[in-house]
PDB file of C-alpha atoms in Angstrom:
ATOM      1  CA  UNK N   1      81.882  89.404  96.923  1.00  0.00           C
ATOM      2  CA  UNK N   2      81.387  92.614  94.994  1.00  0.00           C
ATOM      3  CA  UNK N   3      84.871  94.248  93.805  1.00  0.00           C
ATOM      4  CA  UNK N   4      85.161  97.660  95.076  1.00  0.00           C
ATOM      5  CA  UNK N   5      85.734 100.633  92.463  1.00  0.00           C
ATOM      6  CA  UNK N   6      88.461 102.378  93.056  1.00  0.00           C
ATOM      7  CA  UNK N   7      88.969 105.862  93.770  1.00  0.00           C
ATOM      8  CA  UNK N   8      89.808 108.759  91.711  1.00  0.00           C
ATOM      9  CA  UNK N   9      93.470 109.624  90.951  1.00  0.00           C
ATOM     10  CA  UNK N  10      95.546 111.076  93.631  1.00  0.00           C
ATOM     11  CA  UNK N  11      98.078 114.098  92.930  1.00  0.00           C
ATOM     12  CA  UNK N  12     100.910 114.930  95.004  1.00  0.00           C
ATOM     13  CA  UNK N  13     102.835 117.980  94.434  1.00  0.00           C
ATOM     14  CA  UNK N  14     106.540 117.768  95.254  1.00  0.00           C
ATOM     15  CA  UNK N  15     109.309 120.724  95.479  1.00  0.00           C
ATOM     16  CA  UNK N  16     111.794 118.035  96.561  1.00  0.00           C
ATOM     17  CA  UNK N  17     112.313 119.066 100.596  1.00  0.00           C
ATOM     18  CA  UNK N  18     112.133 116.367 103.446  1.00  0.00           C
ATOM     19  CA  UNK N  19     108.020 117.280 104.150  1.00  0.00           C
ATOM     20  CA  UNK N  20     107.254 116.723 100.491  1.00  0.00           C
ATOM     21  CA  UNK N  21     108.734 113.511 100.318  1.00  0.00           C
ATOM     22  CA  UNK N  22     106.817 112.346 103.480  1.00  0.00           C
ATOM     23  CA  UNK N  23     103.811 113.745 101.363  1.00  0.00           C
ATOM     24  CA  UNK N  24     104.351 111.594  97.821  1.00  0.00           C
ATOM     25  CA  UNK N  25     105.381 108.674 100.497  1.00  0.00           C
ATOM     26  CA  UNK N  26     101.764 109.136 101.847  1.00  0.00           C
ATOM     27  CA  UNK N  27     100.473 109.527  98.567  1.00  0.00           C
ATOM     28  CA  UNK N  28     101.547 106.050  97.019  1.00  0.00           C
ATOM     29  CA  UNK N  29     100.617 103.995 100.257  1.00  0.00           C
ATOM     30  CA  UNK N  30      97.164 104.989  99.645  1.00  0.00           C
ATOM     31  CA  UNK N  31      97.480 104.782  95.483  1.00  0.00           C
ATOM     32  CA  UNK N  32      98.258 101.309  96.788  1.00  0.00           C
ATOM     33  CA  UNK N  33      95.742 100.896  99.941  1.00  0.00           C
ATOM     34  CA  UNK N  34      93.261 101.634  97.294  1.00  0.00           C
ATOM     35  CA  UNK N  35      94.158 101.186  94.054  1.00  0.00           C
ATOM     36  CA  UNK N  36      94.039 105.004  92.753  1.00  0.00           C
ATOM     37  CA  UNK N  37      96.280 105.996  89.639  1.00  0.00           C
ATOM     38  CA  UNK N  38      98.712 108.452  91.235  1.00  0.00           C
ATOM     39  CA  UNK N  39     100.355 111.424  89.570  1.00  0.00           C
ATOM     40  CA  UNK N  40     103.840 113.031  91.045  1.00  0.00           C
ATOM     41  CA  UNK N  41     103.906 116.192  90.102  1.00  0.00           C
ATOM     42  CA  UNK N  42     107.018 119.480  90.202  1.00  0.00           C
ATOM     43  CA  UNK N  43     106.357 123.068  89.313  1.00  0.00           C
ATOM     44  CA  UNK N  44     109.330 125.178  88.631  1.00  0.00           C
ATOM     45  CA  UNK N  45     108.109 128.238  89.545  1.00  0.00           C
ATOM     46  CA  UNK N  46     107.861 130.541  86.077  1.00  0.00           C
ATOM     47  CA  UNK N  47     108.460 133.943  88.142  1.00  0.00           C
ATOM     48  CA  UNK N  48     111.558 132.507  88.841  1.00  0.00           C
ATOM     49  CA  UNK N  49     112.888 131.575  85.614  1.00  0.00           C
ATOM     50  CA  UNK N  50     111.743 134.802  84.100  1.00  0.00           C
ATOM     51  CA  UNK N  51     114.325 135.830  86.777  1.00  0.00           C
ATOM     52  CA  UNK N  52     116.927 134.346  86.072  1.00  0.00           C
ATOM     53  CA  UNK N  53     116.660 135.303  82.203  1.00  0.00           C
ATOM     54  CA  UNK N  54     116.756 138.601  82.950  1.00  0.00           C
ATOM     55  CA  UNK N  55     119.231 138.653  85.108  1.00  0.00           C
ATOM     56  CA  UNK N  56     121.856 135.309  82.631  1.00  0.00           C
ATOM     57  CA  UNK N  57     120.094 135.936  79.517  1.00  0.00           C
ATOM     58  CA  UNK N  58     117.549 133.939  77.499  1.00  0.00           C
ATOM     59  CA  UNK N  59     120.228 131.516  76.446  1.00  0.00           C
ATOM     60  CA  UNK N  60     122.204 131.047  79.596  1.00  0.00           C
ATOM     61  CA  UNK N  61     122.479 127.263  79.822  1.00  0.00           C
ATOM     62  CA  UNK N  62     121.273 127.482  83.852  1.00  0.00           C
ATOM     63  CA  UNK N  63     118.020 127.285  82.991  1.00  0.00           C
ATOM     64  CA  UNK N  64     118.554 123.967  81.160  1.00  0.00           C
ATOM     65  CA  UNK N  65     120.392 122.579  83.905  1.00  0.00           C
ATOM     66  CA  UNK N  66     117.358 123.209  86.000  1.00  0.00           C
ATOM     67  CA  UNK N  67     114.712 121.550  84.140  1.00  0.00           C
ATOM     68  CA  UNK N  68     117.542 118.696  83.709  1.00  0.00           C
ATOM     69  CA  UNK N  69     118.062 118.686  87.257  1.00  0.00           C
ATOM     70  CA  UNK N  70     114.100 118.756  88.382  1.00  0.00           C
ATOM     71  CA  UNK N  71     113.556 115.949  86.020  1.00  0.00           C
ATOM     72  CA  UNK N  72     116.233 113.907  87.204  1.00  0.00           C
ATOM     73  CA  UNK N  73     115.019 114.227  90.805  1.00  0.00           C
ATOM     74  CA  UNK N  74     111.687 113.710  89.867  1.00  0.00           C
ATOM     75  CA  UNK N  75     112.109 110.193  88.134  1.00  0.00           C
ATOM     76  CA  UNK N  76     114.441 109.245  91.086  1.00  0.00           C
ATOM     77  CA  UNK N  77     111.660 109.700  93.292  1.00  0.00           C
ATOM     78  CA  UNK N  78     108.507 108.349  91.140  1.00  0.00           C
ATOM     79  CA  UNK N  79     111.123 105.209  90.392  1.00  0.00           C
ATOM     80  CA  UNK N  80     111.554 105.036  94.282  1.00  0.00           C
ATOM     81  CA  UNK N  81     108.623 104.807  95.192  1.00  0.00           C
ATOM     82  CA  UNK N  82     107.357 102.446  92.310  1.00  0.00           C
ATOM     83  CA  UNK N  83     109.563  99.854  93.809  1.00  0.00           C
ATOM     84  CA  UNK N  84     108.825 100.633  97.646  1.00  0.00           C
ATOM     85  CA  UNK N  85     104.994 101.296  97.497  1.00  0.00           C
ATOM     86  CA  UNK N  86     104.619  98.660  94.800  1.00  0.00           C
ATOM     87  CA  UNK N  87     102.279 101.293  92.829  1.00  0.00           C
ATOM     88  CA  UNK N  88     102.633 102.723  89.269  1.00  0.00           C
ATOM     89  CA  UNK N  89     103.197 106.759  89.248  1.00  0.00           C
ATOM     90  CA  UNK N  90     102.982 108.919  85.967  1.00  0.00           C
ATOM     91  CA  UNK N  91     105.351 112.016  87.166  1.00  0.00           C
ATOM     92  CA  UNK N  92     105.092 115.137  85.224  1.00  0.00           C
ATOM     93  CA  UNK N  93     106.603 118.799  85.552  1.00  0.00           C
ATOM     94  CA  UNK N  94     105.468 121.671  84.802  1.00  0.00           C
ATOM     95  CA  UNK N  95     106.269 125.497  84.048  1.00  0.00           C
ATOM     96  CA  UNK N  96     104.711 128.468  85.952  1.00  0.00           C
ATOM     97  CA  UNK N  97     102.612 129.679  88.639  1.00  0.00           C
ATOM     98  CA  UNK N  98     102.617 126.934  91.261  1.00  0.00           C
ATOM     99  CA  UNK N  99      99.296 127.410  92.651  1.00  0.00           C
ATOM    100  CA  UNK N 100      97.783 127.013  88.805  1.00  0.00           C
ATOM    101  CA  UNK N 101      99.756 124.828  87.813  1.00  0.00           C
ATOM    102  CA  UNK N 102      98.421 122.482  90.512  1.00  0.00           C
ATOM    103  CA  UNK N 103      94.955 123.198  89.748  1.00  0.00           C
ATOM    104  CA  UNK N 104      95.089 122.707  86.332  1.00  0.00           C
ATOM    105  CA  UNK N 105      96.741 119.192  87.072  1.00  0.00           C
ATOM    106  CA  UNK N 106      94.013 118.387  89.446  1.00  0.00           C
ATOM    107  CA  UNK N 107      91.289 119.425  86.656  1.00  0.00           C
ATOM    108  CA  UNK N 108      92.300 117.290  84.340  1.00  0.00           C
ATOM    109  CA  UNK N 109      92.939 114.164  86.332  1.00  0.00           C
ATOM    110  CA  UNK N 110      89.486 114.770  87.587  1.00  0.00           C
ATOM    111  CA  UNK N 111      91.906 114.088  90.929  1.00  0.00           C
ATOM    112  CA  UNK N 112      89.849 113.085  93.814  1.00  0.00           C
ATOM    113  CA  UNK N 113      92.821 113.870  96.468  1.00  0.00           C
ATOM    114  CA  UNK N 114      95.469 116.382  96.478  1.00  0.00           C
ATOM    115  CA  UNK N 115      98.202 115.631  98.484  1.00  0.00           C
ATOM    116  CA  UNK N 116     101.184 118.325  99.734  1.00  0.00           C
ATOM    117  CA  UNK N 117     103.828 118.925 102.304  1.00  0.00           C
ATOM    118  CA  UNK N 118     102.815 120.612 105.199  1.00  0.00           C
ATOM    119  CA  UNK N 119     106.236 122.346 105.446  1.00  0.00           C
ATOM    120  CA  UNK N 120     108.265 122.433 102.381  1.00  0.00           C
ATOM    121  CA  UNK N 121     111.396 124.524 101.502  1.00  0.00           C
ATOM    122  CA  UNK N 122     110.393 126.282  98.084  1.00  0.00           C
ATOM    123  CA  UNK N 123     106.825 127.145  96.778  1.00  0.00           C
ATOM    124  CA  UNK N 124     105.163 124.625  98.747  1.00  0.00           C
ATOM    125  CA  UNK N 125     105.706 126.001 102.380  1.00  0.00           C
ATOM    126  CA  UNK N 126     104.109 129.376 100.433  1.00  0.00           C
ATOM    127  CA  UNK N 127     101.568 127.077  99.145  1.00  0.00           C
ATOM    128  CA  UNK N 128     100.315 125.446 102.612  1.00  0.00           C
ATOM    129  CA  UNK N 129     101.202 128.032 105.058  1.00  0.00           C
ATOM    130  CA  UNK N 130     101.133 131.335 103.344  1.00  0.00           C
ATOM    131  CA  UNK N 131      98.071 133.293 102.149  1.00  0.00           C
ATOM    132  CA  UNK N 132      98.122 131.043  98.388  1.00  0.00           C
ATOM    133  CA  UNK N 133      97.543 128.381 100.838  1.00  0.00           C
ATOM    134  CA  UNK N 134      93.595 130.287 101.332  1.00  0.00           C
ATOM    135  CA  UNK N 135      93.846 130.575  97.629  1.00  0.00           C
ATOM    136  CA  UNK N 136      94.320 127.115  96.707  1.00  0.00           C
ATOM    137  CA  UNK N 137      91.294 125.851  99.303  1.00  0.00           C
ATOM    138  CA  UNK N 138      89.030 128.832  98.112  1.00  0.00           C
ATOM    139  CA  UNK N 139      90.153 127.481  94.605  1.00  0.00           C
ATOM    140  CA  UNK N 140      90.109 123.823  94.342  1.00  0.00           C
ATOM    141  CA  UNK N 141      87.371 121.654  94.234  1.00  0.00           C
ATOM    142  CA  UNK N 142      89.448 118.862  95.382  1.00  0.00           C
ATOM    143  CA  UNK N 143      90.477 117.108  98.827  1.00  0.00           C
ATOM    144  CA  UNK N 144      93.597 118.375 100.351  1.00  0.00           C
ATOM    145  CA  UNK N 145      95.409 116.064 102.276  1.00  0.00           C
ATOM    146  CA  UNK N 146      98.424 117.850 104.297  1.00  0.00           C
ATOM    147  CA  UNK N 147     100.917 115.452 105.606  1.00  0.00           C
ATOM    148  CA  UNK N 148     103.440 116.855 108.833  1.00  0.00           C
ATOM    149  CA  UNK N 149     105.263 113.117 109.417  1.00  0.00           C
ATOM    150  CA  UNK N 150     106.860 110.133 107.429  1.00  0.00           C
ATOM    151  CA  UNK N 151     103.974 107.556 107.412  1.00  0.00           C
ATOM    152  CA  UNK N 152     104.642 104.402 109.073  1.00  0.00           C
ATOM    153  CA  UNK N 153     101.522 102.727 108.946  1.00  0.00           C
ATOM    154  CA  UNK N 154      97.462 103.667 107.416  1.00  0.00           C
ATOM    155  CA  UNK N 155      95.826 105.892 109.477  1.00  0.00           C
ATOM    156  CA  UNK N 156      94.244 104.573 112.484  1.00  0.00           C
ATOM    157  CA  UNK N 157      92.568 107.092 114.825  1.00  0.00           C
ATOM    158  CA  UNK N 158      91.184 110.173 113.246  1.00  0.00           C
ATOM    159  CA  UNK N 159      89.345 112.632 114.607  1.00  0.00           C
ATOM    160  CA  UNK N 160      86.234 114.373 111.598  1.00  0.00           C
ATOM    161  CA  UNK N 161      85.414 117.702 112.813  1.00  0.00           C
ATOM    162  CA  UNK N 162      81.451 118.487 112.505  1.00  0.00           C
ATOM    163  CA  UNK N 163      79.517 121.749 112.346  1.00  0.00           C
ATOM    164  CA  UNK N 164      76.594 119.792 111.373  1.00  0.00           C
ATOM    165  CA  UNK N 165      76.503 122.151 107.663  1.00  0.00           C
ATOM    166  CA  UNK N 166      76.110 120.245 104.354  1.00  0.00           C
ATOM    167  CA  UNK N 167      79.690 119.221 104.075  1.00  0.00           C
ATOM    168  CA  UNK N 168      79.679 116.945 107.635  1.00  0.00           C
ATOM    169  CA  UNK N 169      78.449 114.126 105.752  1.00  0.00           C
ATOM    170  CA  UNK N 170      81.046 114.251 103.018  1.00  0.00           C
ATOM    171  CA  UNK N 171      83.620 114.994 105.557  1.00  0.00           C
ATOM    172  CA  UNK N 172      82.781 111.105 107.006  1.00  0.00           C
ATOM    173  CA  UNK N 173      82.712 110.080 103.685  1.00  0.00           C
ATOM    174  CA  UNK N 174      85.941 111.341 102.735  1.00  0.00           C
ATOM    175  CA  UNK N 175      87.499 109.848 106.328  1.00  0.00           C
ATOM    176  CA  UNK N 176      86.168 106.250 105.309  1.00  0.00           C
ATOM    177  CA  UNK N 177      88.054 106.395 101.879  1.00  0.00           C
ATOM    178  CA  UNK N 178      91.069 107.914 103.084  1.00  0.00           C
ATOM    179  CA  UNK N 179      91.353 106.133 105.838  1.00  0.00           C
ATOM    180  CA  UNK N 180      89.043 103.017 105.490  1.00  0.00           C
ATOM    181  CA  UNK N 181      90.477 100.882 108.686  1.00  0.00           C
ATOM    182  CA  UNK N 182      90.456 103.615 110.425  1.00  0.00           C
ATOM    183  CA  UNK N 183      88.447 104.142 113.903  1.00  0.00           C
ATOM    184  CA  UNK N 184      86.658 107.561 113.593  1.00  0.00           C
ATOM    185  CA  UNK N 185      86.204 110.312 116.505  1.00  0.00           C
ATOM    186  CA  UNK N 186      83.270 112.812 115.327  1.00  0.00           C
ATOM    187  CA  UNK N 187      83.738 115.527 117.097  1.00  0.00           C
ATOM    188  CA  UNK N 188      82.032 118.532 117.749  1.00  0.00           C
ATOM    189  CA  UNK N 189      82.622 121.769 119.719  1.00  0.00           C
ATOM    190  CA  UNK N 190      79.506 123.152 121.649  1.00  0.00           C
ATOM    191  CA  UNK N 191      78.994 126.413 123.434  1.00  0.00           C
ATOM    192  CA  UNK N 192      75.917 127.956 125.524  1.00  0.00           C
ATOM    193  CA  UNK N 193      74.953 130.876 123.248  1.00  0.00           C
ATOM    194  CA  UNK N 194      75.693 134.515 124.946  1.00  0.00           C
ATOM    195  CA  UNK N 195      76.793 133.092 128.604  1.00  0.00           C
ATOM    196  CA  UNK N 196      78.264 135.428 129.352  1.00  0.00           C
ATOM    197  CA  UNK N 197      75.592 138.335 128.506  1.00  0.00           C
ATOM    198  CA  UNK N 198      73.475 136.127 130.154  1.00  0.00           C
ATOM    199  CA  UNK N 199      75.711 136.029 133.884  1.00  0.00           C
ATOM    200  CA  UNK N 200      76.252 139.788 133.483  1.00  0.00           C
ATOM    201  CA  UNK N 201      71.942 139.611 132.879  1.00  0.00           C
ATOM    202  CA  UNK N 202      71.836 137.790 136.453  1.00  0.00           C
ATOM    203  CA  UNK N 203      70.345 134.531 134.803  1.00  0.00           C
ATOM    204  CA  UNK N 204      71.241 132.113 137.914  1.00  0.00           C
ATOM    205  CA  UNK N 205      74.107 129.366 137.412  1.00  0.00           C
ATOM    206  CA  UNK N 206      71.499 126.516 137.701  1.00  0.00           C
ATOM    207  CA  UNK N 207      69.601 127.784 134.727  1.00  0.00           C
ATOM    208  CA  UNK N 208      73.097 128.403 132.546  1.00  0.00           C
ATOM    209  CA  UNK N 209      74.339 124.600 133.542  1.00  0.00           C
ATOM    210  CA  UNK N 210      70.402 123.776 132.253  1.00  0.00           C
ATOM    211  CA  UNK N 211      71.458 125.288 128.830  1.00  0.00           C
ATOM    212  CA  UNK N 212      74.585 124.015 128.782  1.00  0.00           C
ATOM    213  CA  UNK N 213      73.575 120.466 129.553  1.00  0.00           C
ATOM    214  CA  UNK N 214      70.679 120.956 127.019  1.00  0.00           C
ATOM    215  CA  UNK N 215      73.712 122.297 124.066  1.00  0.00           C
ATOM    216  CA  UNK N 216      75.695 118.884 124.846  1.00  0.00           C
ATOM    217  CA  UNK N 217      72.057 116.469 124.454  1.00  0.00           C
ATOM    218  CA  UNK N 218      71.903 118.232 121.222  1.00  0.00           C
ATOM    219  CA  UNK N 219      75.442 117.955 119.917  1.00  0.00           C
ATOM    220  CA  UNK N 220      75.412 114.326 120.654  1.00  0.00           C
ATOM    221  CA  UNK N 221      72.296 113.522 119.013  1.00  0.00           C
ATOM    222  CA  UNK N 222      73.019 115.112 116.053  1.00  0.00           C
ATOM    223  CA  UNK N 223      76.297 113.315 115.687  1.00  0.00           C
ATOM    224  CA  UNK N 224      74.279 109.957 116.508  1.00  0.00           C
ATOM    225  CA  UNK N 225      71.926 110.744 113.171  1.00  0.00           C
ATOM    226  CA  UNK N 226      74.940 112.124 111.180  1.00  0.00           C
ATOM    227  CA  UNK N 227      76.341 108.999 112.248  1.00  0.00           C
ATOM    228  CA  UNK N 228      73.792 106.828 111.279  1.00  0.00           C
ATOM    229  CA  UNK N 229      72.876 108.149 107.944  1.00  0.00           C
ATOM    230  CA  UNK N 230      76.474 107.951 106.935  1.00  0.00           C
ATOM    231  CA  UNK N 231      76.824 104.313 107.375  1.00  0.00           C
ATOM    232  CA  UNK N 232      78.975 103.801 110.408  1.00  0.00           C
ATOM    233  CA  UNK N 233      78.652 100.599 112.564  1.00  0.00           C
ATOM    234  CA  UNK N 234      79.093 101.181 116.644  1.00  0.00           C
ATOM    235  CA  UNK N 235      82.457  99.784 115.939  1.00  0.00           C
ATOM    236  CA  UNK N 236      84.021 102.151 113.606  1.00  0.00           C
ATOM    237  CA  UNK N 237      83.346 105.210 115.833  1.00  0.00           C
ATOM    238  CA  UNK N 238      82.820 107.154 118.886  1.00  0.00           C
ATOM    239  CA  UNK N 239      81.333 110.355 119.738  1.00  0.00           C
ATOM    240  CA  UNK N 240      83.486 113.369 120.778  1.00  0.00           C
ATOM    241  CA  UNK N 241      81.660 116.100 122.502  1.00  0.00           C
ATOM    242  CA  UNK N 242      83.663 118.897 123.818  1.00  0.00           C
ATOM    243  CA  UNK N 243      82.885 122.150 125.469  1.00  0.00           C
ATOM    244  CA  UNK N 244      84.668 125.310 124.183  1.00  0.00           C
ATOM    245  CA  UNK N 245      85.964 127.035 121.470  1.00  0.00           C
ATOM    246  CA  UNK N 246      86.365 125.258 118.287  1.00  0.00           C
ATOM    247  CA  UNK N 247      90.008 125.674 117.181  1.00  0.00           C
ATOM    248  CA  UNK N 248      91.678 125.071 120.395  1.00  0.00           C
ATOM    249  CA  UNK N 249      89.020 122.442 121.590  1.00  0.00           C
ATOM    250  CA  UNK N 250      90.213 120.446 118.042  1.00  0.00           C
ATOM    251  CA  UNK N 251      94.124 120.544 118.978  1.00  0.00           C
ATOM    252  CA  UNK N 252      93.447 119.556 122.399  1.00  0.00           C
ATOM    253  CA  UNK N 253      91.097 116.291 121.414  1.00  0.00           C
ATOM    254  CA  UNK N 254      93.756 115.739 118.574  1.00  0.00           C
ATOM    255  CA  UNK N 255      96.940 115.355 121.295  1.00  0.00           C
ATOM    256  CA  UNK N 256      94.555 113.436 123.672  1.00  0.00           C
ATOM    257  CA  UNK N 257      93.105 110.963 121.984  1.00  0.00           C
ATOM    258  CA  UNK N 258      96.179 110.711 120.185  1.00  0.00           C
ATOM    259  CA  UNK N 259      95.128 111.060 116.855  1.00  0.00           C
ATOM    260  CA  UNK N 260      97.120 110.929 113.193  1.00  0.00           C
ATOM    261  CA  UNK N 261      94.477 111.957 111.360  1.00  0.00           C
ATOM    262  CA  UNK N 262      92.375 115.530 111.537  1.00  0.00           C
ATOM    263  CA  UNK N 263      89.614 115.783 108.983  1.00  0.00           C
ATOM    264  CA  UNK N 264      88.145 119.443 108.316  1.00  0.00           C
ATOM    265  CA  UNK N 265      85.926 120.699 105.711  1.00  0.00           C
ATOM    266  CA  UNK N 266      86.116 124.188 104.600  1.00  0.00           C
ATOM    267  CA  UNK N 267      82.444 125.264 104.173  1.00  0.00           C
ATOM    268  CA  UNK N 268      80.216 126.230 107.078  1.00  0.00           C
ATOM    269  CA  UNK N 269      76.603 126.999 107.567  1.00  0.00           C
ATOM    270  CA  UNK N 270      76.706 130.829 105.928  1.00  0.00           C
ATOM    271  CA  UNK N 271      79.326 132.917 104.689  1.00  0.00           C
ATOM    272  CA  UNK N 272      79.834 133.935 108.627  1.00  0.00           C
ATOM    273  CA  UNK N 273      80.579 130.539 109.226  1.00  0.00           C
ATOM    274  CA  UNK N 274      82.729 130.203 106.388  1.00  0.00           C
ATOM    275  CA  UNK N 275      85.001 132.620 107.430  1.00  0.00           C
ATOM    276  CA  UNK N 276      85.238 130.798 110.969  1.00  0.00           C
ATOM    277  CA  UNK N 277      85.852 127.767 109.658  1.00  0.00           C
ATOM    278  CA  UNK N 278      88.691 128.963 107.680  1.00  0.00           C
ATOM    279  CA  UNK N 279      90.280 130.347 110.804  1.00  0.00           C
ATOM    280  CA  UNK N 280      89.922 127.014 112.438  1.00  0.00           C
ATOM    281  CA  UNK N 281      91.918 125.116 109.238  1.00  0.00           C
ATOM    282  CA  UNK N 282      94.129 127.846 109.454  1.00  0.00           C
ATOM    283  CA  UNK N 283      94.711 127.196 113.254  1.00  0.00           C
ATOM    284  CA  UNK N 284      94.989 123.547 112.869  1.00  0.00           C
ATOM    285  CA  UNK N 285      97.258 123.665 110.169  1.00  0.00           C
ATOM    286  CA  UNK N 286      99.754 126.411 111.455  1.00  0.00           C
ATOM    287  CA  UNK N 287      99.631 124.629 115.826  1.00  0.00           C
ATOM    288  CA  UNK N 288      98.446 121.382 115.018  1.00  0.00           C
ATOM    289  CA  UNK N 289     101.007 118.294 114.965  1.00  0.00           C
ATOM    290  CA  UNK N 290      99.062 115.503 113.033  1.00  0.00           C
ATOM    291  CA  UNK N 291      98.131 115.347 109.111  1.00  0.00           C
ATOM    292  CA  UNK N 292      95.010 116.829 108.134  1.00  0.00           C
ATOM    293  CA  UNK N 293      92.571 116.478 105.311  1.00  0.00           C
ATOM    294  CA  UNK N 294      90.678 119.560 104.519  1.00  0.00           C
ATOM    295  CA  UNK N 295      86.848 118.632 102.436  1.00  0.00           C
ATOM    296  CA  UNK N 296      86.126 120.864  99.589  1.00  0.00           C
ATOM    297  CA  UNK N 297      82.465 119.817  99.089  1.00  0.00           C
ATOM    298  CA  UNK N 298      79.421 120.232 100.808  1.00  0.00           C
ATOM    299  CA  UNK N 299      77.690 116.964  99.735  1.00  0.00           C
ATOM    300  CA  UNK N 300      78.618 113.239 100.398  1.00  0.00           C
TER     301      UNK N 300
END
């Protein structure tokens, strides 16, 4: 048997609130599922402090009580989760703008998965649902993983969303290692192009059902090659090929084939496309009520 390299580091970032801590709790089942090095790491937000010296003075002992305070947390949970996960975590803290602080963690790591809160009470609910949350997946070059629940098992049933554009492959690719046991849903959303120009242009219904049967062949058999040339057996996966829009077409498939796992990527097929796929992570992360991975790279 050949042994299996592992991964690259993971890094979850951590402002201490209930989602966060399901986060670093996801974080250290895979360090250990896989055997990644994993890094727990707290910003305190340098706007802040500058703050709070303006407003206490430079030497107001406050801000020493919060660095004391943030480190004390921050070894309780690393400690924590040593013991639980059975997995070694370096924790570190850091001073200033979240959203670079994060990515200059994640640069030099070389960190193959960054993991957050998909709700957190300080700069991390700014940081996934606010507009730095765009910045940081325009920014990083890194896998985001956004966790919503306490994990109570590895993922089982996720559901990779395909546009077919160079980052589909990697997006399968990235499934398998986060969630290697995992059975896989490849989905894609298809659409006859212009029907409804073409009803208000009188083409018959017969001839629109034509195209539309025609845009689901397609679909399927491109998910059958993109299947194929990534590897999967017949057993690890199954084709989902839904009519409609994209965004809402995802959330429905993700409550129905009751998923804990959504797997986006955040590049499309032009800079059009890139824009719509944004709006569709967007979408799935503000409505949606599983975790979800977003890919940052276009090859596997």
């Amino acid at each position: 048997m050949t042994s299996r390299t592992p991964p690259g580091p993971i890094l979850a970032a951590t402002d201490f609130s209930g989602p966060s801590r399901h986060a670093a709790d996801r974080a250290a089942r895979l360090a250990h599922e896989t055997g990644a090095a994993l890094t727990l790491l707290h910003v305190l937000p340098g706007g802040a402090l500058q703050e709070l010296r303006e407003w206490l003075g430079a030497s107001h002992p406050m801000e020493q009580q919060l660095h004391d305070e943030a480190d004390r947390q921050l070894g309780a949970w690393a400690a924590e989760l040593q013991t639980s996960r059975r997995v070694n975590i370096r924790a570190v803290k850091s001073t200033g703008s979240p959203l670079v602080e994060i990515d200059r963690e994640c640069e030099e790591l070389n960190a193959s998965l960054l993991v957050v809160g998909a709700r957190g009470s300080g700069f991390l609910r700014q940081l996934v649902l606010g507009s730095t949350s765009e910045r940081l997946l325009r920014r990083t070059k890194r896998a985001v993983l956004v966790v919503r629940h306490k994990p109570h098992e590895a993922y089982r049933h996720v559901l990779v969303a395909l546009d077919f554009s160079p980052w589909s492959a990697h997006a399968i690719a990235l499934a398998r290692r986060v969630a290697p046991h995992a059975r896989l849903l490849l989905f894609n959303a298809y659409q006859v192009p212009f029907e409804s120009k073409l009803r208000y242009a009188g083409v018959d219904p017969a001839t629109i059902d034509h195209y539309r049967k025609q845009a689901r062949a397609d679909a399927l058999q491109r998910v059958l090659s993109l299947a194929a040339s990534s590897g999967l057996k017949p057993g690890d996966w199954d084709p989902c090929i839904v009519e409609g829009e994209a965004s809402q077409a995802l959330l429905e498939q993700e409550q129905e084939q009751d998923c804990d796992l959504v797997v986006l990527g955040k590049h499309g097929r032009s800079v059009t496309e890139d824009m719509l796929l944004g709006s569709v992570s967007k979408h799935v992360l503000a409505e949606g009520s599983t975790d979800v991975l977003v890919s940052t790279a276009r090859d596997a």
